[in-house]
Amino acid sequence: MTVSETDYERTVAHSDPILQMRDTTVSFDMERGESRVLDNVDMDIERNEVLGVVGESGSGKSMFASALLDAVVDPGYLRGDITYNPGDGESVDVLEMSKRERKQYRWEEVSMVFQGAMSSFNPVRDIETHFVETLEAHDYDVREGMQRAKQILSDLYLDAERVLDSYPHELSGGMKQRALIALSLVLEPEVLVMDEPTAALDLLMQRSIISLLENLKERYDLTIVFITHDLPLVADIADRVGVLYAFEFVELGPTEEILEDAAHPYTRMLLKSTPNLESSIENMRPVEGSAPDPVNVPEGCSFHPRCPLADEECIDVDPGPYDAGEGRFVHCHHWEHSAEEIPMEDASETAGLADEGVESRSTKPTPDHEGEEPVLSMQDVEVHFEKDTGFMDFFGDPPAVKAVDGIDLDIYENDVVVLVGESGCGKTTLGKTAVGLQRPTGGSVEYRGDDIWKVRDGDGDGSVSWGHIRRSLQIVHQDPGSALNPHRRNSKILEAPLKRWHDELDGNDRRQRVMSMLEHVGMTPPEDYYERYPHQLSGGEQQRVALIRAMLMNPEVILADEPVSALDVSLRVEMMDLLIELQEMFDTSYLFISHDLANARYIAERTGGRIGVLYLGELVEIGPPEQVINNPQHPYTQALRWATPELDPAEERAEESPIREIDVPDPTNPPSGCRYHTRCPEAREVCTEQTPESYSADTDAPSHRGTCFRMVDDHEYWHSESIVDESKDSFDSAADTGTAPSDD
Amino acid sequence: MVNIDWRLRRLGQTAFTAWAVITLSFVIVRMMPGNPMGAMIQQLERRGMDPVRARQLVELRLSIDPTKPIPAAYVDYMVNMVQGNLGQSVYYQESVVDIIAQSLPWTLFVLSWATFISFFIGISVGALMAYWEGGKLDVGLTSWAILMGSIPFYVLAIMLLIFMSYRWGFFPTGGKRPTGIEPGLTWPFISGVIHHAALPILSMIVASGVASLGMRGNAIRVLGEDYLRVARLRGLSDVTISTQYVARNAILPMYTTLLIGIGEMFGGSIVLEQVFQYRGVGWYMLSATYQRDYPLMMGGFVVITLAVVIALLIADLTYGYLDPRARGQESESY
Ligand code: SF4
Ligand code: SF4
């Protein structure tokens, strides 16, 4: 990179950086050559800002985080200049500190929250010990420190005493992540570096944590570096955003500017590839190609192999930072033209970008299935798991987890239903029950009118066989790697279903068929992939193989359990497009499971499907995507809607949270009445006593239904007392709990 | 509350196993074809004893009355067992309980030292190996451990005996206590005892190279854990990190192995004590087999099996103190 320091300093002369990084490189020696996982990076982190760092996996974002604490793990080699300016007192060279200084610098000045909160605590020690030992190691007053720890924990809406007494495994993921944040703040650091702190959490928890972070930042006077792959997520809290690509920053600027008018082609394409709730589906487009290998980063502009604007200059000259004004820096020779070449709206007539996917990326209205025969019909399905107990535990009823509790759902031909909800809401269990992988403890699952478990037990009328049902209902797992037999080549994996179900095909036909499928899903040349083993494929490719395998069975319904969540953001749209295309080609129905409302919307809108929202084992709302997204009836759907980050900077950031409690209640003991009443901002007395039924929404879509009293005009709900404690300084301090129905 | 349920259950399982073991010994003695009881009666009769007398004697020895129907005999046998009456040795003309009570401490002495020392060595060496992963020490010790793990321990024991005792005379060739010295808490006696026990202990230790391998694997796994990285960043001292973070987590999976190991060593001691002519329970049991001394054989079998079962019970019950995750699994919260 050809940045000269003076360029930088001229424009940020007025600034007051707390951390400055110059020419910082992290490299690993590998057999194939030197692998640079952070490449000559310059960055100023301003005092008391929230800097969002966005990058896909393998962009060097975690290395950036580690470098800030001089905590690059061996055998990585970190060089360059990193300066810490404490504000009062002298600037320190982070890479030249003595052992004692470094110990003090880490955690007392700059602390860090990792992605793996699940494993950031020692499993054999309780949470309190973690706090105490940290305070002791830094010679802090333990009593005073624990006082502070409790305060921070309760600022994070945790029951401090209970959490401190717990062992890590006793806390949910969201609780652990918050406890970890508290632990990182217990020594009152100036800077908090967060590396994908919310990636493993549900959206609602992510968003809740982010809104809590804002309060924390004010209260404890923090500078926050928030590293993530999810651009919309940081958009919410970051003052500035830096975009990493191929181990260097390609663009840096104020959040608003980046979102509204990104100058680097990669940023623009990344924005377009990110599913969200606002921008129209027609405009979403994957970033073609893949991220470069750290050993072999392309010469010149590292983005040129994927960039539609690339020309000779890009291949020859590494683009230095161009000052794009308003504190924006862009590493692109043609940044001034990127906006016209890659417009955020409507791309169809744009040269250079018009790919064949354009016309197919259209939305479909959700048809009315009234009167149709469903392929799969679930009636009042219940799945209750008894907690595992031994033969001595016959005293008393063991607690049962009601994973699925009385759900009706019909899936028609060529239908798509996307189930969304937080983890533990029963969406995966319901999905498995639908395709016959989980036996329900109550209710029935019918395949074209035959109860599949009766068929299984030999009580059917003989019109369909269990084998036929098994073949018709297929599953594609979240983690394709574990679903494919690692000891078999793709050829074997893919030909097995053909052998079994299409015995009229001979070996050559099968091969042809598999090859054409591989080619169709973009695994070219197919001969090359045909003989590979699963571990020789990337995650996306494994997912494709798993998908083809399912499709070759000629199924009628496919359960796809979070099929894209393991993929990078820029690849998700592509994979979803492929899923949708295959659906049309093979004439199947899908049951999707997703924790992400934006992905759910993308799939449901493009296929004319429905979105179903699950909460604690119940289906609380279902309907066409436009309705569920834009006119949500159930307060829980509204909360999920709130939790889905927006790309629109004009949207008021960090509106008040619409939930009263961050954590999901214990599923072994779900709340009485409406199960959502403990978190619902609209809850009233009657909600704790009566269980709402499924009501038809007052919209034009007949398939839109929900389970909230507020959907019924003359329900006694409207005369019931509110149970929301407005005086409580709670998470929803501003939630409006007006007494009159809003539509009165 | 949940904890109690869980412990009760383990206790129940152990009681069940103990009952099964004792019943099995009854079945072997009483009902196997060519059964020991019949054999004993014949033996006595052949020596010219009057059949009625022979039967009484057998009853006394085995605690099983051969004239009673099986269910009643079984009840008697169980009652005797529970009262600690394991019958009388034919060969030594002594009560089995006494013989075992005399010999068991010697076996336990060897076993506990062997276990303790080999785990101590195993853990420290394992941790070092993990720390210098891929270094010379690591490669050397790994091959050593694999080699030792693949040689049957009694072969090793015999080799040790040949070289250390017969060739070089470092250690006595057999026995468990020095001859000609009055037993007591005197240095000559104690050192003599240690001297006699040294070879059996040594051969058990050498054979247990596997322990350090296991530790190494575990420690490497722990070294890669996120919590370790966070602990370093938090500035915890090396001592805290190596004891509370690395060692404690690396030992966890070994703990049960340790107590299962004791069981295996018990089994091994039968052969080992024979090799070293070390008169512990194992030695008595094996020689009882040669002597067709069924009461002693059965007694040894019951006692050794029970010891293993109890070791496992202790392992299970105490594991929760080391690993909070195992504490009352049912209470795992949301
Ligand atoms: S420098 Fe060239 S290749 Fe790189 S992003 Fe800009 S236009 Fe594309
Ligand atoms: S029924 Fe009551 S508690 Fe349940 S969602 Fe509706 S308003 Fe909220």
mmCIF file of C-alpha atoms in Angstrom, chain A residues 155-460:
data_model
loop_
_atom_site.group_PDB
_atom_site.id
_atom_site.type_symbol
_atom_site.label_atom_id
_atom_site.label_comp_id
_atom_site.label_asym_id
_atom_site.label_seq_id
_atom_site.Cartn_x
_atom_site.Cartn_y
_atom_site.Cartn_z
ATOM 1 C CA ASP A 155 -26.501 -2.760 33.773
ATOM 2 C CA LEU A 156 -26.519 -5.669 31.372
ATOM 3 C CA TYR A 157 -29.850 -6.875 32.755
ATOM 4 C CA LEU A 158 -28.423 -9.853 34.547
ATOM 5 C CA ASP A 159 -29.227 -11.015 38.028
ATOM 6 C CA ALA A 160 -25.748 -10.297 39.362
ATOM 7 C CA GLU A 161 -25.849 -12.595 42.388
ATOM 8 C CA ARG A 162 -27.172 -15.522 40.466
ATOM 9 C CA VAL A 163 -24.774 -15.133 37.584
ATOM 10 C CA LEU A 164 -21.753 -14.822 39.855
ATOM 11 C CA ASP A 165 -22.763 -18.006 41.617
ATOM 12 C CA SER A 166 -23.161 -19.965 38.426
ATOM 13 C CA TYR A 167 -20.773 -22.104 36.523
ATOM 14 C CA PRO A 168 -20.393 -21.259 32.865
ATOM 15 C CA HIS A 169 -22.426 -24.219 31.655
ATOM 16 C CA GLU A 170 -25.392 -23.090 33.707
ATOM 17 C CA LEU A 171 -25.834 -19.886 31.740
ATOM 18 C CA SER A 172 -27.392 -19.447 28.334
ATOM 19 C CA GLY A 173 -25.241 -18.164 25.483
ATOM 20 C CA GLY A 174 -26.618 -14.660 25.748
ATOM 21 C CA MET A 175 -26.012 -14.551 29.483
ATOM 22 C CA LYS A 176 -22.483 -15.823 29.097
ATOM 23 C CA GLN A 177 -21.736 -13.233 26.461
ATOM 24 C CA ARG A 178 -22.981 -10.479 28.729
ATOM 25 C CA ALA A 179 -21.037 -11.857 31.681
ATOM 26 C CA LEU A 180 -17.972 -11.807 29.478
ATOM 27 C CA ILE A 181 -18.573 -8.185 28.588
ATOM 28 C CA ALA A 182 -18.839 -7.401 32.271
ATOM 29 C CA LEU A 183 -15.606 -9.263 32.902
ATOM 30 C CA SER A 184 -13.870 -7.242 30.241
ATOM 31 C CA LEU A 185 -15.034 -4.022 31.868
ATOM 32 C CA VAL A 186 -14.249 -4.860 35.465
ATOM 33 C CA LEU A 187 -10.852 -3.169 35.393
ATOM 34 C CA GLU A 188 -12.341 -0.015 33.895
ATOM 35 C CA PRO A 189 -10.509 -0.073 30.571
ATOM 36 C CA GLU A 190 -10.514 2.831 28.146
ATOM 37 C CA VAL A 191 -10.945 0.742 25.036
ATOM 38 C CA LEU A 192 -13.075 -2.331 24.469
ATOM 39 C CA VAL A 193 -12.291 -4.436 21.436
ATOM 40 C CA MET A 194 -15.093 -6.797 20.494
ATOM 41 C CA ASP A 195 -14.462 -9.508 17.961
ATOM 42 C CA GLU A 196 -17.768 -10.823 16.613
ATOM 43 C CA PRO A 197 -19.234 -10.564 20.088
ATOM 44 C CA THR A 198 -22.723 -11.490 19.039
ATOM 45 C CA ALA A 199 -22.208 -13.815 16.107
ATOM 46 C CA ALA A 200 -23.323 -16.945 17.891
ATOM 47 C CA LEU A 201 -26.412 -15.346 19.384
ATOM 48 C CA ASP A 202 -29.964 -14.909 18.273
ATOM 49 C CA LEU A 203 -30.886 -11.687 16.575
ATOM 50 C CA LEU A 204 -33.008 -10.502 19.424
ATOM 51 C CA MET A 205 -30.142 -11.072 21.838
ATOM 52 C CA GLN A 206 -27.670 -9.454 19.441
ATOM 53 C CA ARG A 207 -29.732 -6.386 19.104
ATOM 54 C CA SER A 208 -30.415 -6.223 22.814
ATOM 55 C CA ILE A 209 -26.722 -6.448 23.598
ATOM 56 C CA ILE A 210 -25.977 -3.739 21.094
ATOM 57 C CA SER A 211 -28.471 -1.368 22.579
ATOM 58 C CA LEU A 212 -26.992 -2.127 26.002
ATOM 59 C CA LEU A 213 -23.540 -1.386 24.664
ATOM 60 C CA GLU A 214 -24.547 2.134 23.866
ATOM 61 C CA ASN A 215 -25.525 2.723 27.452
ATOM 62 C CA LEU A 216 -22.332 1.115 28.676
ATOM 63 C CA LYS A 217 -20.279 3.280 26.412
ATOM 64 C CA GLU A 218 -21.801 6.424 27.841
ATOM 65 C CA ARG A 219 -21.664 5.274 31.405
ATOM 66 C CA TYR A 220 -18.102 3.996 31.393
ATOM 67 C CA ASP A 221 -16.688 6.431 28.902
ATOM 68 C CA LEU A 222 -15.498 3.784 26.503
ATOM 69 C CA THR A 223 -13.981 3.642 23.094
ATOM 70 C CA ILE A 224 -15.361 0.600 21.337
ATOM 71 C CA VAL A 225 -13.981 -1.296 18.385
ATOM 72 C CA PHE A 226 -16.722 -3.561 17.135
ATOM 73 C CA ILE A 227 -15.620 -6.207 14.660
ATOM 74 C CA THR A 228 -18.202 -8.149 12.707
ATOM 75 C CA HIS A 229 -19.097 -9.681 9.380
ATOM 76 C CA ASP A 230 -22.518 -8.148 9.558
ATOM 77 C CA LEU A 231 -22.598 -4.636 8.174
ATOM 78 C CA PRO A 232 -26.169 -3.783 9.143
ATOM 79 C CA LEU A 233 -25.465 -4.822 12.697
ATOM 80 C CA VAL A 234 -22.748 -2.240 13.326
ATOM 81 C CA ALA A 235 -24.578 0.351 11.329
ATOM 82 C CA ASP A 236 -26.686 0.711 14.393
ATOM 83 C CA ILE A 237 -24.041 1.801 16.849
ATOM 84 C CA ALA A 238 -20.869 2.648 14.981
ATOM 85 C CA ASP A 239 -19.781 6.238 14.440
ATOM 86 C CA ARG A 240 -17.387 5.186 11.744
ATOM 87 C CA VAL A 241 -17.098 2.005 9.744
ATOM 88 C CA GLY A 242 -13.968 0.475 8.274
ATOM 89 C CA VAL A 243 -14.337 -2.231 5.675
ATOM 90 C CA LEU A 244 -11.679 -4.926 5.488
ATOM 91 C CA TYR A 245 -11.033 -6.884 2.352
ATOM 92 C CA ALA A 246 -8.082 -9.166 1.770
ATOM 93 C CA PHE A 247 -6.318 -8.141 4.990
ATOM 94 C CA GLU A 248 -6.412 -4.397 4.471
ATOM 95 C CA PHE A 249 -8.926 -1.633 4.889
ATOM 96 C CA VAL A 250 -10.504 -0.730 1.580
ATOM 97 C CA GLU A 251 -12.787 1.969 2.880
ATOM 98 C CA LEU A 252 -13.191 3.968 6.051
ATOM 99 C CA GLY A 253 -15.683 6.667 6.838
ATOM 100 C CA PRO A 254 -18.612 7.838 8.919
ATOM 101 C CA THR A 255 -21.328 5.206 9.121
ATOM 102 C CA GLU A 256 -23.951 7.271 7.359
ATOM 103 C CA GLU A 257 -21.689 7.994 4.427
ATOM 104 C CA ILE A 258 -20.696 4.379 4.063
ATOM 105 C CA LEU A 259 -24.251 3.162 4.098
ATOM 106 C CA GLU A 260 -25.688 5.808 1.856
ATOM 107 C CA ASP A 261 -22.888 6.403 -0.509
ATOM 108 C CA ALA A 262 -20.162 3.817 -0.238
ATOM 109 C CA ALA A 263 -17.312 4.590 -2.578
ATOM 110 C CA HIS A 264 -15.460 1.322 -2.797
ATOM 111 C CA PRO A 265 -16.910 -1.223 -5.214
ATOM 112 C CA TYR A 266 -16.536 -4.002 -2.648
ATOM 113 C CA THR A 267 -18.466 -2.083 -0.008
ATOM 114 C CA ARG A 268 -21.210 -1.372 -2.481
ATOM 115 C CA MET A 269 -21.413 -4.964 -3.573
ATOM 116 C CA LEU A 270 -21.343 -6.168 0.006
ATOM 117 C CA LEU A 271 -24.225 -3.880 0.838
ATOM 118 C CA LYS A 272 -26.189 -5.180 -2.089
ATOM 119 C CA SER A 273 -25.563 -8.767 -1.137
ATOM 120 C CA THR A 274 -26.804 -8.369 2.409
ATOM 121 C CA PRO A 275 -30.363 -9.543 2.877
ATOM 122 C CA ASN A 276 -32.389 -7.059 4.858
ATOM 123 C CA LEU A 277 -35.960 -6.090 5.356
ATOM 124 C CA GLU A 278 -36.073 -2.797 3.490
ATOM 125 C CA SER A 279 -34.342 -2.807 0.159
ATOM 126 C CA SER A 280 -36.187 -4.481 -2.631
ATOM 127 C CA ILE A 281 -35.363 -8.075 -3.426
ATOM 128 C CA GLU A 282 -34.688 -7.246 -7.070
ATOM 129 C CA ASN A 283 -31.589 -5.347 -6.062
ATOM 130 C CA MET A 284 -29.935 -7.998 -3.985
ATOM 131 C CA ARG A 285 -27.037 -9.606 -5.683
ATOM 132 C CA PRO A 286 -24.216 -11.827 -4.506
ATOM 133 C CA VAL A 287 -20.567 -10.790 -4.752
ATOM 134 C CA GLU A 288 -19.261 -13.190 -7.374
ATOM 135 C CA GLY A 289 -15.985 -14.969 -6.841
ATOM 136 C CA SER A 290 -14.253 -15.674 -3.572
ATOM 137 C CA ALA A 291 -11.931 -13.947 -1.158
ATOM 138 C CA PRO A 292 -8.203 -14.302 -1.848
ATOM 139 C CA ASP A 293 -5.841 -16.690 -0.139
ATOM 140 C CA PRO A 294 -3.492 -14.869 2.269
ATOM 141 C CA VAL A 295 -0.447 -16.453 0.658
ATOM 142 C CA ASN A 296 -1.461 -15.299 -2.738
ATOM 143 C CA VAL A 297 -3.155 -11.946 -2.630
ATOM 144 C CA PRO A 298 -3.634 -10.504 -6.147
ATOM 145 C CA GLU A 299 -1.184 -7.838 -7.252
ATOM 146 C CA GLY A 300 -2.298 -4.249 -7.488
ATOM 147 C CA CYS A 301 -5.785 -3.818 -6.086
ATOM 148 C CA SER A 302 -6.539 -7.067 -4.305
ATOM 149 C CA PHE A 303 -10.179 -6.792 -5.325
ATOM 150 C CA HIS A 304 -9.559 -6.634 -9.054
ATOM 151 C CA PRO A 305 -10.487 -10.235 -9.904
ATOM 152 C CA ARG A 306 -13.971 -9.623 -8.561
ATOM 153 C CA CYS A 307 -14.396 -5.975 -9.417
ATOM 154 C CA PRO A 308 -16.592 -4.924 -12.353
ATOM 155 C CA LEU A 309 -14.647 -1.677 -12.674
ATOM 156 C CA ALA A 310 -11.206 -3.209 -12.845
ATOM 157 C CA ASP A 311 -8.842 -2.050 -15.559
ATOM 158 C CA GLU A 312 -5.121 -2.163 -16.266
ATOM 159 C CA GLU A 313 -4.285 0.388 -13.651
ATOM 160 C CA CYS A 314 -5.990 -1.672 -10.953
ATOM 161 C CA ILE A 315 -3.900 -4.704 -11.818
ATOM 162 C CA ASP A 316 -0.643 -2.754 -11.806
ATOM 163 C CA VAL A 317 -0.969 -0.181 -9.073
ATOM 164 C CA ASP A 318 -2.028 -0.767 -5.514
ATOM 165 C CA PRO A 319 -4.605 1.954 -4.862
ATOM 166 C CA GLY A 320 -3.552 4.158 -1.979
ATOM 167 C CA PRO A 321 -6.133 5.847 0.156
ATOM 168 C CA TYR A 322 -7.964 8.502 -1.790
ATOM 169 C CA ASP A 323 -9.457 11.179 0.378
ATOM 170 C CA ALA A 324 -13.121 11.210 -0.483
ATOM 171 C CA GLY A 325 -13.898 14.088 1.858
ATOM 172 C CA GLU A 326 -15.831 14.139 5.110
ATOM 173 C CA GLY A 327 -13.235 11.927 6.728
ATOM 174 C CA ARG A 328 -13.605 9.201 4.166
ATOM 175 C CA PHE A 329 -10.757 7.206 2.696
ATOM 176 C CA VAL A 330 -11.101 4.828 -0.200
ATOM 177 C CA HIS A 331 -8.569 2.447 -1.595
ATOM 178 C CA CYS A 332 -9.839 2.451 -5.149
ATOM 179 C CA HIS A 333 -8.608 4.215 -8.243
ATOM 180 C CA HIS A 334 -12.067 4.621 -9.645
ATOM 181 C CA TRP A 335 -14.012 5.420 -6.538
ATOM 182 C CA GLU A 336 -15.613 8.421 -8.162
ATOM 183 C CA HIS A 337 -17.261 6.161 -10.696
ATOM 184 C CA SER A 338 -18.340 3.355 -8.457
ATOM 185 C CA ALA A 339 -21.683 4.920 -7.652
ATOM 186 C CA GLU A 340 -22.767 5.071 -11.281
ATOM 187 C CA GLU A 341 -21.321 1.681 -12.151
ATOM 188 C CA ILE A 342 -22.769 -0.099 -9.163
ATOM 189 C CA PRO A 343 -26.007 1.674 -8.336
ATOM 190 C CA MET A 344 -27.712 0.604 -5.160
ATOM 191 C CA GLU A 345 -31.105 0.677 -6.823
ATOM 192 C CA ASP A 346 -32.235 -1.151 -9.897
ATOM 193 C CA ALA A 347 -29.342 -2.730 -11.670
ATOM 194 C CA SER A 348 -31.053 -4.248 -14.640
ATOM 195 C CA GLU A 349 -29.834 -1.898 -17.321
ATOM 196 C CA THR A 350 -26.395 -1.347 -15.867
ATOM 197 C CA ALA A 351 -23.613 -2.515 -18.092
ATOM 198 C CA GLY A 352 -21.056 -4.764 -16.561
ATOM 199 C CA LEU A 353 -23.306 -6.071 -13.875
ATOM 200 C CA ALA A 354 -26.220 -7.434 -15.807
ATOM 201 C CA ASP A 355 -25.907 -11.088 -15.062
ATOM 202 C CA GLU A 356 -28.278 -13.826 -16.002
ATOM 203 C CA GLY A 357 -29.745 -13.907 -12.518
ATOM 204 C CA VAL A 358 -31.460 -10.583 -12.885
ATOM 205 C CA GLU A 359 -34.747 -11.624 -14.359
ATOM 206 C CA SER A 360 -35.151 -14.612 -12.077
ATOM 207 C CA ARG A 361 -34.604 -12.556 -8.965
ATOM 208 C CA SER A 362 -38.185 -11.462 -8.777
ATOM 209 C CA THR A 363 -40.811 -11.721 -6.130
ATOM 210 C CA LYS A 364 -43.937 -13.783 -6.247
ATOM 211 C CA PRO A 365 -47.192 -13.119 -4.466
ATOM 212 C CA THR A 366 -48.179 -15.683 -1.897
ATOM 213 C CA PRO A 367 -50.991 -17.762 -3.348
ATOM 214 C CA ASP A 368 -54.085 -18.582 -1.405
ATOM 215 C CA HIS A 369 -54.002 -22.298 -0.780
ATOM 216 C CA GLU A 370 -57.675 -22.455 0.157
ATOM 217 C CA GLY A 371 -59.210 -25.717 -0.981
ATOM 218 C CA GLU A 372 -55.937 -27.308 -2.030
ATOM 219 C CA GLU A 373 -54.878 -30.679 -0.724
ATOM 220 C CA PRO A 374 -51.801 -30.239 1.441
ATOM 221 C CA VAL A 375 -48.797 -32.487 0.858
ATOM 222 C CA LEU A 376 -48.035 -32.446 4.524
ATOM 223 C CA SER A 377 -50.500 -31.634 7.191
ATOM 224 C CA MET A 378 -49.679 -31.290 10.850
ATOM 225 C CA GLN A 379 -52.495 -31.147 13.310
ATOM 226 C CA ASP A 380 -52.075 -30.122 16.886
ATOM 227 C CA VAL A 381 -48.569 -31.531 16.867
ATOM 228 C CA GLU A 382 -46.824 -31.821 20.213
ATOM 229 C CA VAL A 383 -43.275 -32.886 20.955
ATOM 230 C CA HIS A 384 -42.479 -33.062 24.635
ATOM 231 C CA PHE A 385 -39.036 -34.166 25.634
ATOM 232 C CA GLU A 386 -38.702 -35.689 29.036
ATOM 233 C CA LYS A 387 -35.501 -34.703 30.641
ATOM 234 C CA ASP A 388 -33.249 -37.688 30.796
ATOM 235 C CA THR A 389 -33.745 -39.380 34.125
ATOM 236 C CA GLY A 390 -32.559 -42.666 35.488
ATOM 237 C CA PHE A 391 -34.361 -45.634 36.913
ATOM 238 C CA MET A 392 -34.162 -44.363 40.464
ATOM 239 C CA ASP A 393 -36.074 -41.190 39.629
ATOM 240 C CA PHE A 394 -39.586 -42.420 39.742
ATOM 241 C CA PHE A 395 -40.550 -39.900 42.381
ATOM 242 C CA GLY A 396 -42.542 -37.082 40.913
ATOM 243 C CA ASP A 397 -42.986 -36.035 37.326
ATOM 244 C CA PRO A 398 -39.790 -35.297 35.534
ATOM 245 C CA PRO A 399 -39.956 -31.864 33.939
ATOM 246 C CA ALA A 400 -40.775 -32.035 30.264
ATOM 247 C CA VAL A 401 -39.553 -29.551 27.721
ATOM 248 C CA LYS A 402 -42.443 -28.714 25.486
ATOM 249 C CA ALA A 403 -40.357 -28.189 22.386
ATOM 250 C CA VAL A 404 -43.426 -28.099 20.187
ATOM 251 C CA ASP A 405 -46.775 -27.547 21.786
ATOM 252 C CA GLY A 406 -49.917 -27.779 19.701
ATOM 253 C CA ILE A 407 -49.019 -26.531 16.246
ATOM 254 C CA ASP A 408 -51.153 -26.796 13.103
ATOM 255 C CA LEU A 409 -49.385 -26.306 9.815
ATOM 256 C CA ASP A 410 -50.145 -27.362 6.245
ATOM 257 C CA ILE A 411 -47.576 -27.478 3.487
ATOM 258 C CA TYR A 412 -48.890 -27.533 -0.057
ATOM 259 C CA GLU A 413 -47.368 -28.412 -3.377
ATOM 260 C CA ASN A 414 -44.678 -25.982 -4.444
ATOM 261 C CA ASP A 415 -45.091 -24.270 -1.152
ATOM 262 C CA VAL A 416 -42.435 -22.622 0.957
ATOM 263 C CA VAL A 417 -42.747 -22.051 4.677
ATOM 264 C CA VAL A 418 -39.952 -20.355 6.578
ATOM 265 C CA LEU A 419 -39.930 -20.886 10.319
ATOM 266 C CA VAL A 420 -38.238 -18.194 12.372
ATOM 267 C CA GLY A 421 -37.658 -17.807 16.074
ATOM 268 C CA GLU A 422 -34.993 -17.691 18.754
ATOM 269 C CA SER A 423 -32.948 -20.761 19.558
ATOM 270 C CA GLY A 424 -34.904 -23.083 21.753
ATOM 271 C CA CYS A 425 -38.231 -22.007 20.289
ATOM 272 C CA GLY A 426 -38.751 -25.445 18.769
ATOM 273 C CA LYS A 427 -38.277 -24.595 15.119
ATOM 274 C CA THR A 428 -35.851 -27.399 14.412
ATOM 275 C CA THR A 429 -37.956 -29.897 16.332
ATOM 276 C CA LEU A 430 -41.041 -28.851 14.418
ATOM 277 C CA GLY A 431 -39.141 -29.167 11.145
ATOM 278 C CA LYS A 432 -37.924 -32.636 11.985
ATOM 279 C CA THR A 433 -41.386 -33.661 13.048
ATOM 280 C CA ALA A 434 -42.751 -32.459 9.731
ATOM 281 C CA VAL A 435 -40.426 -34.644 7.701
ATOM 282 C CA GLY A 436 -40.808 -37.692 9.887
ATOM 283 C CA LEU A 437 -37.472 -37.578 11.659
ATOM 284 C CA GLN A 438 -39.006 -36.893 15.041
ATOM 285 C CA ARG A 439 -42.004 -38.715 16.351
ATOM 286 C CA PRO A 440 -44.538 -36.330 17.829
ATOM 287 C CA THR A 441 -45.811 -37.101 21.309
ATOM 288 C CA GLY A 442 -49.213 -35.777 20.353
ATOM 289 C CA GLY A 443 -51.195 -34.804 17.279
ATOM 290 C CA SER A 444 -50.710 -36.138 13.801
ATOM 291 C CA VAL A 445 -48.520 -35.610 10.772
ATOM 292 C CA GLU A 446 -50.209 -36.580 7.527
ATOM 293 C CA TYR A 447 -48.595 -37.098 4.188
ATOM 294 C CA ARG A 448 -51.222 -36.777 1.486
ATOM 295 C CA GLY A 449 -53.883 -37.847 3.902
ATOM 296 C CA ASP A 450 -51.996 -40.758 5.488
ATOM 297 C CA ASP A 451 -50.745 -40.477 9.041
ATOM 298 C CA ILE A 452 -47.057 -41.160 8.551
ATOM 299 C CA TRP A 453 -46.510 -42.744 11.937
ATOM 300 C CA LYS A 454 -49.429 -45.101 11.400
ATOM 301 C CA VAL A 455 -47.828 -46.106 8.114
ATOM 302 C CA ARG A 456 -44.563 -46.568 9.939
ATOM 303 C CA ASP A 457 -46.171 -48.816 12.509
ATOM 304 C CA GLY A 458 -47.927 -50.794 9.831
ATOM 305 C CA ASP A 459 -51.384 -49.421 10.687
ATOM 306 C CA GLY A 460 -51.800 -47.547 7.431
#
